[in-house]
mmCIF file of C-alpha atoms and ligand atoms in Angstrom:
data_model
loop_
_atom_site.group_PDB
_atom_site.id
_atom_site.type_symbol
_atom_site.label_atom_id
_atom_site.label_comp_id
_atom_site.label_asym_id
_atom_site.label_seq_id
_atom_site.Cartn_x
_atom_site.Cartn_y
_atom_site.Cartn_z
ATOM 1 C CA MET C 555 25.302 -65.123 -8.952
ATOM 2 C CA LEU C 556 22.078 -65.853 -7.059
ATOM 3 C CA TYR C 557 18.795 -66.646 -8.694
ATOM 4 C CA VAL C 558 15.595 -67.315 -6.733
ATOM 5 C CA ASP C 559 12.546 -68.395 -8.685
ATOM 6 C CA ASN C 560 9.006 -68.658 -7.347
ATOM 7 C CA LEU C 561 10.086 -69.763 -3.894
ATOM 8 C CA ILE C 562 7.439 -71.020 -1.499
ATOM 9 C CA ASN C 563 7.737 -71.924 2.165
ATOM 10 C CA SER C 564 4.982 -72.651 4.669
ATOM 11 C CA PHE C 565 4.800 -72.882 8.434
ATOM 12 C CA GLY C 566 1.842 -75.247 8.820
ATOM 13 C CA ASP C 567 -0.931 -73.776 6.660
ATOM 14 C CA PHE C 568 0.649 -70.329 6.566
ATOM 15 C CA ARG C 569 2.762 -69.407 3.558
ATOM 16 C CA ALA C 570 5.432 -67.062 4.914
ATOM 17 C CA VAL C 571 7.167 -66.997 1.530
ATOM 18 C CA ASN C 572 4.666 -67.242 -1.275
ATOM 19 C CA GLY C 573 6.309 -66.676 -4.623
ATOM 20 C CA ALA C 574 9.587 -64.846 -4.009
ATOM 21 C CA ASN C 575 11.790 -63.964 -6.981
ATOM 22 C CA LEU C 576 15.243 -62.457 -6.802
ATOM 23 C CA THR C 577 18.275 -62.019 -9.017
ATOM 24 C CA VAL C 578 21.628 -60.852 -7.666
ATOM 25 C CA GLU C 579 24.533 -60.252 -10.048
ATOM 26 C CA GLU C 580 28.136 -60.562 -8.920
ATOM 27 C CA GLY C 581 29.380 -57.386 -7.199
ATOM 28 C CA GLU C 582 25.928 -55.890 -6.691
ATOM 29 C CA ILE C 583 24.356 -54.543 -3.523
ATOM 30 C CA VAL C 584 20.764 -55.735 -3.497
ATOM 31 C CA ALA C 585 18.204 -54.905 -0.816
ATOM 32 C CA VAL C 586 15.030 -56.738 0.078
ATOM 33 C CA ILE C 587 12.508 -54.393 1.575
ATOM 34 C CA GLY C 588 9.101 -55.009 3.049
ATOM 35 C CA PRO C 589 7.117 -54.418 6.242
ATOM 36 C CA ASN C 590 7.572 -56.612 9.308
ATOM 37 C CA GLY C 591 6.235 -60.078 8.594
ATOM 38 C CA ALA C 592 6.701 -59.766 4.821
ATOM 39 C CA GLY C 593 8.916 -62.859 4.786
ATOM 40 C CA LYS C 594 12.393 -61.306 4.431
ATOM 41 C CA THR C 595 14.072 -63.328 7.180
ATOM 42 C CA THR C 596 12.339 -66.496 6.023
ATOM 43 C CA LEU C 597 13.625 -65.879 2.490
ATOM 44 C CA PHE C 598 17.178 -65.498 3.843
ATOM 45 C CA ASN C 599 16.766 -68.657 5.925
ATOM 46 C CA LEU C 600 15.807 -70.517 2.750
ATOM 47 C CA ILE C 601 18.829 -69.175 0.847
ATOM 48 C CA THR C 602 21.251 -70.095 3.652
ATOM 49 C CA GLY C 603 19.779 -73.564 4.218
ATOM 50 C CA HIS C 604 18.289 -72.847 7.651
ATOM 51 C CA LEU C 605 14.906 -73.750 6.132
ATOM 52 C CA LYS C 606 14.016 -76.078 3.267
ATOM 53 C CA PRO C 607 11.742 -74.680 0.548
ATOM 54 C CA ASP C 608 8.423 -76.389 -0.230
ATOM 55 C CA SER C 609 8.950 -75.552 -3.885
ATOM 56 C CA GLY C 610 10.761 -73.181 -6.202
ATOM 57 C CA ARG C 611 14.404 -72.783 -7.153
ATOM 58 C CA ILE C 612 17.454 -71.264 -5.493
ATOM 59 C CA SER C 613 20.517 -71.332 -7.672
ATOM 60 C CA PHE C 614 23.928 -70.014 -6.620
ATOM 61 C CA LYS C 615 26.758 -69.730 -9.162
ATOM 62 C CA GLY C 616 24.677 -71.887 -11.477
ATOM 63 C CA GLU C 617 24.105 -74.677 -8.968
ATOM 64 C CA GLU C 618 20.847 -75.591 -7.226
ATOM 65 C CA ILE C 619 21.304 -75.078 -3.446
ATOM 66 C CA GLY C 620 17.688 -75.163 -2.169
ATOM 67 C CA GLY C 621 17.398 -77.637 0.714
ATOM 68 C CA LEU C 622 21.159 -78.150 1.198
ATOM 69 C CA PRO C 623 22.359 -77.921 4.819
ATOM 70 C CA PRO C 624 23.709 -74.548 6.051
ATOM 71 C CA TYR C 625 27.352 -75.705 6.375
ATOM 72 C CA THR C 626 27.385 -76.878 2.752
ATOM 73 C CA ILE C 627 25.959 -73.561 1.551
ATOM 74 C CA CYS C 628 28.461 -71.670 3.721
ATOM 75 C CA ARG C 629 31.319 -73.630 2.100
ATOM 76 C CA LYS C 630 30.076 -72.507 -1.305
ATOM 77 C CA GLY C 631 30.707 -68.896 -0.245
ATOM 78 C CA ILE C 632 27.494 -67.567 1.333
ATOM 79 C CA ALA C 633 27.801 -66.107 4.852
ATOM 80 C CA ARG C 634 25.198 -64.202 6.801
ATOM 81 C CA SER C 635 24.401 -62.211 9.881
ATOM 82 C CA PHE C 636 21.188 -62.585 11.827
ATOM 83 C CA GLN C 637 18.428 -60.098 12.619
ATOM 84 C CA LEU C 638 18.789 -60.965 16.314
ATOM 85 C CA LEU C 639 22.343 -60.982 17.581
ATOM 86 C CA ASN C 640 24.115 -64.297 17.223
ATOM 87 C CA ILE C 641 27.476 -63.928 18.952
ATOM 88 C CA PHE C 642 29.184 -65.674 21.880
ATOM 89 C CA GLN C 643 28.497 -63.035 24.536
ATOM 90 C CA ARG C 644 31.105 -64.253 27.040
ATOM 91 C CA MET C 645 33.965 -64.631 24.579
ATOM 92 C CA THR C 646 36.176 -61.742 23.560
ATOM 93 C CA VAL C 647 35.675 -59.889 20.302
ATOM 94 C CA PHE C 648 38.874 -61.494 18.993
ATOM 95 C CA GLU C 649 37.768 -65.018 19.932
ATOM 96 C CA ASN C 650 34.362 -64.632 18.282
ATOM 97 C CA VAL C 651 35.983 -63.833 14.933
ATOM 98 C CA GLN C 652 38.810 -66.337 15.416
ATOM 99 C CA VAL C 653 36.310 -69.177 15.836
ATOM 100 C CA ALA C 654 34.754 -68.302 12.483
ATOM 101 C CA VAL C 655 38.156 -68.101 10.774
ATOM 102 C CA LEU C 656 39.238 -71.402 12.335
ATOM 103 C CA SER C 657 36.048 -73.139 11.217
ATOM 104 C CA GLN C 658 36.932 -72.188 7.660
ATOM 105 C CA HIS C 659 40.454 -73.637 7.956
ATOM 106 C CA ASN C 660 39.777 -76.827 9.860
ATOM 107 C CA ARG C 661 41.669 -78.984 7.393
ATOM 108 C CA SER C 662 44.928 -77.272 8.174
ATOM 109 C CA MET C 663 44.530 -77.637 11.959
ATOM 110 C CA ASN C 664 47.582 -78.893 13.798
ATOM 111 C CA ILE C 665 46.614 -80.878 16.899
ATOM 112 C CA PHE C 666 49.884 -79.958 18.640
ATOM 113 C CA ARG C 667 49.199 -76.240 18.438
ATOM 114 C CA PRO C 668 46.622 -74.599 20.714
ATOM 115 C CA ALA C 669 43.762 -73.117 18.715
ATOM 116 C CA ARG C 670 44.133 -69.746 20.412
ATOM 117 C CA ASN C 671 47.487 -69.216 18.694
ATOM 118 C CA MET C 672 46.095 -69.860 15.243
ATOM 119 C CA MET C 673 44.873 -67.483 12.585
ATOM 120 C CA ILE C 674 45.851 -64.453 14.632
ATOM 121 C CA GLU C 675 46.854 -62.340 11.661
ATOM 122 C CA GLU C 676 43.757 -63.249 9.668
ATOM 123 C CA THR C 677 41.522 -62.452 12.649
ATOM 124 C CA ASN C 678 43.231 -59.131 13.345
ATOM 125 C CA HIS C 679 42.952 -58.219 9.690
ATOM 126 C CA ILE C 680 39.177 -58.701 9.759
ATOM 127 C CA LEU C 681 38.827 -56.769 13.020
ATOM 128 C CA GLU C 682 40.824 -53.933 11.521
ATOM 129 C CA SER C 683 38.676 -53.875 8.392
ATOM 130 C CA VAL C 684 35.495 -53.345 10.441
ATOM 131 C CA GLY C 685 37.118 -50.947 12.936
ATOM 132 C CA LEU C 686 36.991 -53.234 15.990
ATOM 133 C CA LEU C 687 40.710 -53.959 16.419
ATOM 134 C CA ASP C 688 41.064 -51.666 19.423
ATOM 135 C CA LYS C 689 38.260 -53.621 21.146
ATOM 136 C CA ALA C 690 39.697 -57.058 20.320
ATOM 137 C CA ASP C 691 40.181 -58.059 23.965
ATOM 138 C CA GLU C 692 36.849 -56.818 25.253
ATOM 139 C CA ILE C 693 34.156 -59.268 26.293
ATOM 140 C CA SER C 694 31.658 -59.269 23.421
ATOM 141 C CA GLY C 695 28.611 -58.912 25.654
ATOM 142 C CA SER C 696 29.982 -55.658 27.047
ATOM 143 C CA LEU C 697 30.106 -53.917 23.654
ATOM 144 C CA SER C 698 27.446 -51.399 22.652
ATOM 145 C CA HIS C 699 24.574 -52.807 20.608
ATOM 146 C CA GLY C 700 25.968 -51.136 17.474
ATOM 147 C CA ASP C 701 29.405 -52.672 17.969
ATOM 148 C CA GLN C 702 27.836 -56.091 18.573
ATOM 149 C CA LYS C 703 26.061 -55.813 15.214
ATOM 150 C CA ILE C 704 29.394 -54.890 13.578
ATOM 151 C CA LEU C 705 31.011 -57.858 15.327
ATOM 152 C CA GLU C 706 28.429 -60.070 13.712
ATOM 153 C CA ILE C 707 29.465 -58.784 10.302
ATOM 154 C CA ALA C 708 33.092 -59.519 11.237
ATOM 155 C CA ILE C 709 32.132 -63.079 12.190
ATOM 156 C CA ALA C 710 30.399 -63.505 8.832
ATOM 157 C CA LEU C 711 33.565 -62.229 7.084
ATOM 158 C CA GLY C 712 35.533 -64.855 9.024
ATOM 159 C CA ASN C 713 33.819 -67.451 6.866
ATOM 160 C CA GLU C 714 35.591 -65.906 3.856
ATOM 161 C CA PRO C 715 32.412 -65.436 1.834
ATOM 162 C CA ASP C 716 32.084 -63.984 -1.618
ATOM 163 C CA PHE C 717 28.350 -63.498 -1.027
ATOM 164 C CA LEU C 718 27.300 -61.770 2.180
ATOM 165 C CA ILE C 719 23.741 -61.699 3.513
ATOM 166 C CA LEU C 720 22.869 -59.223 6.264
ATOM 167 C CA ASP C 721 19.492 -59.395 7.967
ATOM 168 C CA GLU C 722 18.655 -55.861 9.141
ATOM 169 C CA PRO C 723 22.278 -54.864 9.797
ATOM 170 C CA THR C 724 21.260 -51.569 11.403
ATOM 171 C CA ALA C 725 18.348 -52.808 13.539
ATOM 172 C CA GLY C 726 18.207 -50.953 16.852
ATOM 173 C CA MET C 727 20.956 -48.475 15.889
ATOM 174 C CA SER C 728 20.903 -44.720 16.283
ATOM 175 C CA PRO C 729 20.786 -42.664 13.049
ATOM 176 C CA GLU C 730 24.542 -41.935 13.360
ATOM 177 C CA GLU C 731 25.396 -45.610 13.898
ATOM 178 C CA THR C 732 23.119 -46.540 11.008
ATOM 179 C CA ASN C 733 24.895 -44.182 8.602
ATOM 180 C CA ALA C 734 28.330 -45.319 9.750
ATOM 181 C CA THR C 735 27.338 -48.970 9.417
ATOM 182 C CA MET C 736 25.957 -48.549 5.904
ATOM 183 C CA ARG C 737 29.158 -46.728 4.887
ATOM 184 C CA LEU C 738 31.199 -49.565 6.366
ATOM 185 C CA VAL C 739 29.133 -52.209 4.609
ATOM 186 C CA LYS C 740 29.471 -50.436 1.258
ATOM 187 C CA ARG C 741 33.228 -50.051 1.703
ATOM 188 C CA LEU C 742 33.693 -53.712 2.689
ATOM 189 C CA THR C 743 31.667 -54.811 -0.315
ATOM 190 C CA SER C 744 33.796 -52.891 -2.804
ATOM 191 C CA GLU C 745 37.190 -53.422 -1.104
ATOM 192 C CA GLN C 746 36.730 -57.156 -0.685
ATOM 193 C CA GLY C 747 34.946 -57.776 -3.963
ATOM 194 C CA LEU C 748 31.828 -59.057 -2.177
ATOM 195 C CA THR C 749 28.306 -59.344 -3.402
ATOM 196 C CA LEU C 750 25.811 -58.114 -0.814
ATOM 197 C CA LEU C 751 22.202 -58.982 -0.144
ATOM 198 C CA PHE C 752 20.571 -57.262 2.815
ATOM 199 C CA CYS C 753 17.111 -56.564 4.108
ATOM 200 C CA GLU C 754 15.712 -53.537 5.814
ATOM 201 C CA HIS C 755 12.419 -51.921 6.593
ATOM 202 C CA ASP C 756 13.757 -48.360 6.460
ATOM 203 C CA ILE C 757 13.238 -47.159 2.926
ATOM 204 C CA ASP C 758 15.766 -44.291 3.121
ATOM 205 C CA ILE C 759 18.596 -46.662 4.000
ATOM 206 C CA VAL C 760 17.682 -48.921 1.111
ATOM 207 C CA PHE C 761 17.429 -46.164 -1.471
ATOM 208 C CA SER C 762 20.806 -44.739 -0.491
ATOM 209 C CA ALA C 763 22.718 -48.034 -0.378
ATOM 210 C CA ALA C 764 21.294 -50.470 -2.923
ATOM 211 C CA ASP C 765 22.034 -50.925 -6.628
ATOM 212 C CA ARG C 766 18.782 -52.817 -6.938
ATOM 213 C CA ILE C 767 15.780 -53.427 -4.699
ATOM 214 C CA MET C 768 13.278 -56.228 -4.347
ATOM 215 C CA VAL C 769 10.016 -55.388 -2.596
ATOM 216 C CA MET C 770 8.227 -58.096 -0.667
ATOM 217 C CA GLN C 771 4.728 -58.110 0.666
ATOM 218 C CA LEU C 772 2.874 -61.019 2.263
ATOM 219 C CA GLY C 773 5.631 -63.390 1.169
ATOM 220 C CA GLU C 774 5.496 -62.327 -2.440
ATOM 221 C CA THR C 775 7.792 -60.299 -4.656
ATOM 222 C CA ILE C 776 5.793 -57.337 -5.884
ATOM 223 C CA VAL C 777 8.568 -55.610 -7.787
ATOM 224 C CA GLU C 778 12.290 -55.933 -8.452
ATOM 225 C CA GLY C 779 14.312 -53.130 -10.020
ATOM 226 C CA THR C 780 16.562 -50.106 -9.642
ATOM 227 C CA PRO C 781 15.778 -47.624 -6.848
ATOM 228 C CA GLN C 782 14.265 -45.388 -9.535
ATOM 229 C CA GLU C 783 12.017 -48.145 -10.899
ATOM 230 C CA VAL C 784 10.897 -49.121 -7.403
ATOM 231 C CA ARG C 785 10.240 -45.510 -6.455
ATOM 232 C CA GLU C 786 8.020 -45.072 -9.490
ATOM 233 C CA ASN C 787 6.129 -48.331 -9.089
ATOM 234 C CA GLU C 788 2.490 -47.633 -8.391
ATOM 235 C CA GLN C 789 1.900 -50.852 -6.510
ATOM 236 C CA VAL C 790 4.807 -50.048 -4.179
ATOM 237 C CA GLN C 791 3.515 -46.552 -3.542
ATOM 238 C CA LYS C 792 0.024 -47.808 -2.746
ATOM 239 C CA ALA C 793 0.614 -51.097 -1.046
ATOM 240 C CA TYR C 794 3.769 -50.731 0.943
ATOM 241 C CA ILE C 795 4.875 -47.178 1.323
ATOM 242 C CA GLY C 796 1.409 -45.865 2.070
ATOM 243 C CA GLY C 797 1.292 -42.640 0.113
ATOM 244 C CA GLU C 798 3.830 -40.480 -1.621
ATOM 245 C CA SER C 799 5.367 -38.707 1.334
ATOM 246 C CA CYS C 800 8.030 -41.303 2.073
ATOM 247 C CA LEU C 801 9.269 -41.317 -1.491
ATOM 248 C CA LYS C 802 10.229 -37.744 -1.911
HETATM 249 P P1 ADP V 2210 10.216 -60.358 8.111
HETATM 250 O O1 ADP V 2210 11.632 -60.777 8.293
HETATM 251 O O2 ADP V 2210 9.952 -59.768 6.764
HETATM 252 O O3 ADP V 2210 9.747 -59.455 9.208
HETATM 253 P P2 ADP V 2210 9.631 -63.135 8.665
HETATM 254 O O4 ADP V 2210 10.244 -63.893 7.556
HETATM 255 O O5 ADP V 2210 10.351 -63.134 9.970
HETATM 256 O O6 ADP V 2210 9.301 -61.658 8.186
HETATM 257 O O7 ADP V 2210 8.185 -63.697 8.945
HETATM 258 C C1 ADP V 2210 7.225 -63.857 7.914
HETATM 259 C C2 ADP V 2210 5.975 -64.461 8.521
HETATM 260 O O8 ADP V 2210 6.228 -65.802 8.894
HETATM 261 C C3 ADP V 2210 5.495 -63.749 9.774
HETATM 262 O O9 ADP V 2210 4.081 -63.711 9.747
HETATM 263 C C4 ADP V 2210 6.002 -64.620 10.890
HETATM 264 O O10 ADP V 2210 5.172 -64.527 12.020
HETATM 265 C C5 ADP V 2210 5.948 -66.004 10.274
HETATM 266 N N1 ADP V 2210 6.985 -66.895 10.792
HETATM 267 C C6 ADP V 2210 8.305 -66.681 10.737
HETATM 268 N N2 ADP V 2210 8.984 -67.711 11.273
HETATM 269 C C7 ADP V 2210 8.049 -68.607 11.703
HETATM 270 C C8 ADP V 2210 8.108 -69.883 12.332
HETATM 271 N N3 ADP V 2210 9.270 -70.448 12.654
HETATM 272 N N4 ADP V 2210 6.945 -70.497 12.591
HETATM 273 C C9 ADP V 2210 5.761 -69.929 12.259
HETATM 274 N N5 ADP V 2210 5.632 -68.729 11.647
HETATM 275 C C10 ADP V 2210 6.752 -68.072 11.383
HETATM 276 MG MG1 MG V 2211 13.063 -60.274 9.677
#
């Protein structure tokens, strides 16, 4: 479904992504793992069109998408959440998701009907699927950090993606919230027939959730494979994980 080949992106003289490779098959859960600064967010920004690659290929459903604007890539079925929260803090939970759903249906807009009465069922359905329906009328900024991260996933689902990208979906969460969120993400992926690409720096989360893992270091892909293959990779053990203890 997604194929990234030898992707390179520089900020000035600094190559933040320096030869990234990634394959994601339809229906898979794939994780990108690497220490802070490895280039994970930059890679996602390249895939979603928020940055233009210097060179390399990004193909989605057989079509080259590298360098296309974000709204075009979103229309092709890729939606994402951000590492740092990206929600309208002063709008309600319902409105945040409704805006995303409306943006996906703008051709059917009726100018005589107020926007707030539109797509109510669709919006409620998404809120229910992520467990936020009972908080629909709350002001988004008043939610707990964990719920705000979940709201961001709901907003991404409002774009009706078939390919979902989550940038550190559990960042800043407690261990309980982290487990619940990963369970939710796995359930959404299978129930809605999504393909999921996410990044993380916590190796335990990645090993428990991903079908396949790509390891990045200094902008480069050092290995791509099943959790087992990654666990056994000598370069991963030495370079990234820093000894055997984390892998047991
Ligand atoms: P990760 O998500 O793996 O932590 P990032 O992709 O955010 O890594 O960053 C990779 C490297 O690129 C880091 O060294 C970071 O400081 C640098 N970087 C990221 N964005 C920019 C930018 N807009 N301008 C300059 N350097 C950047
Ligand atoms: Mg990042």
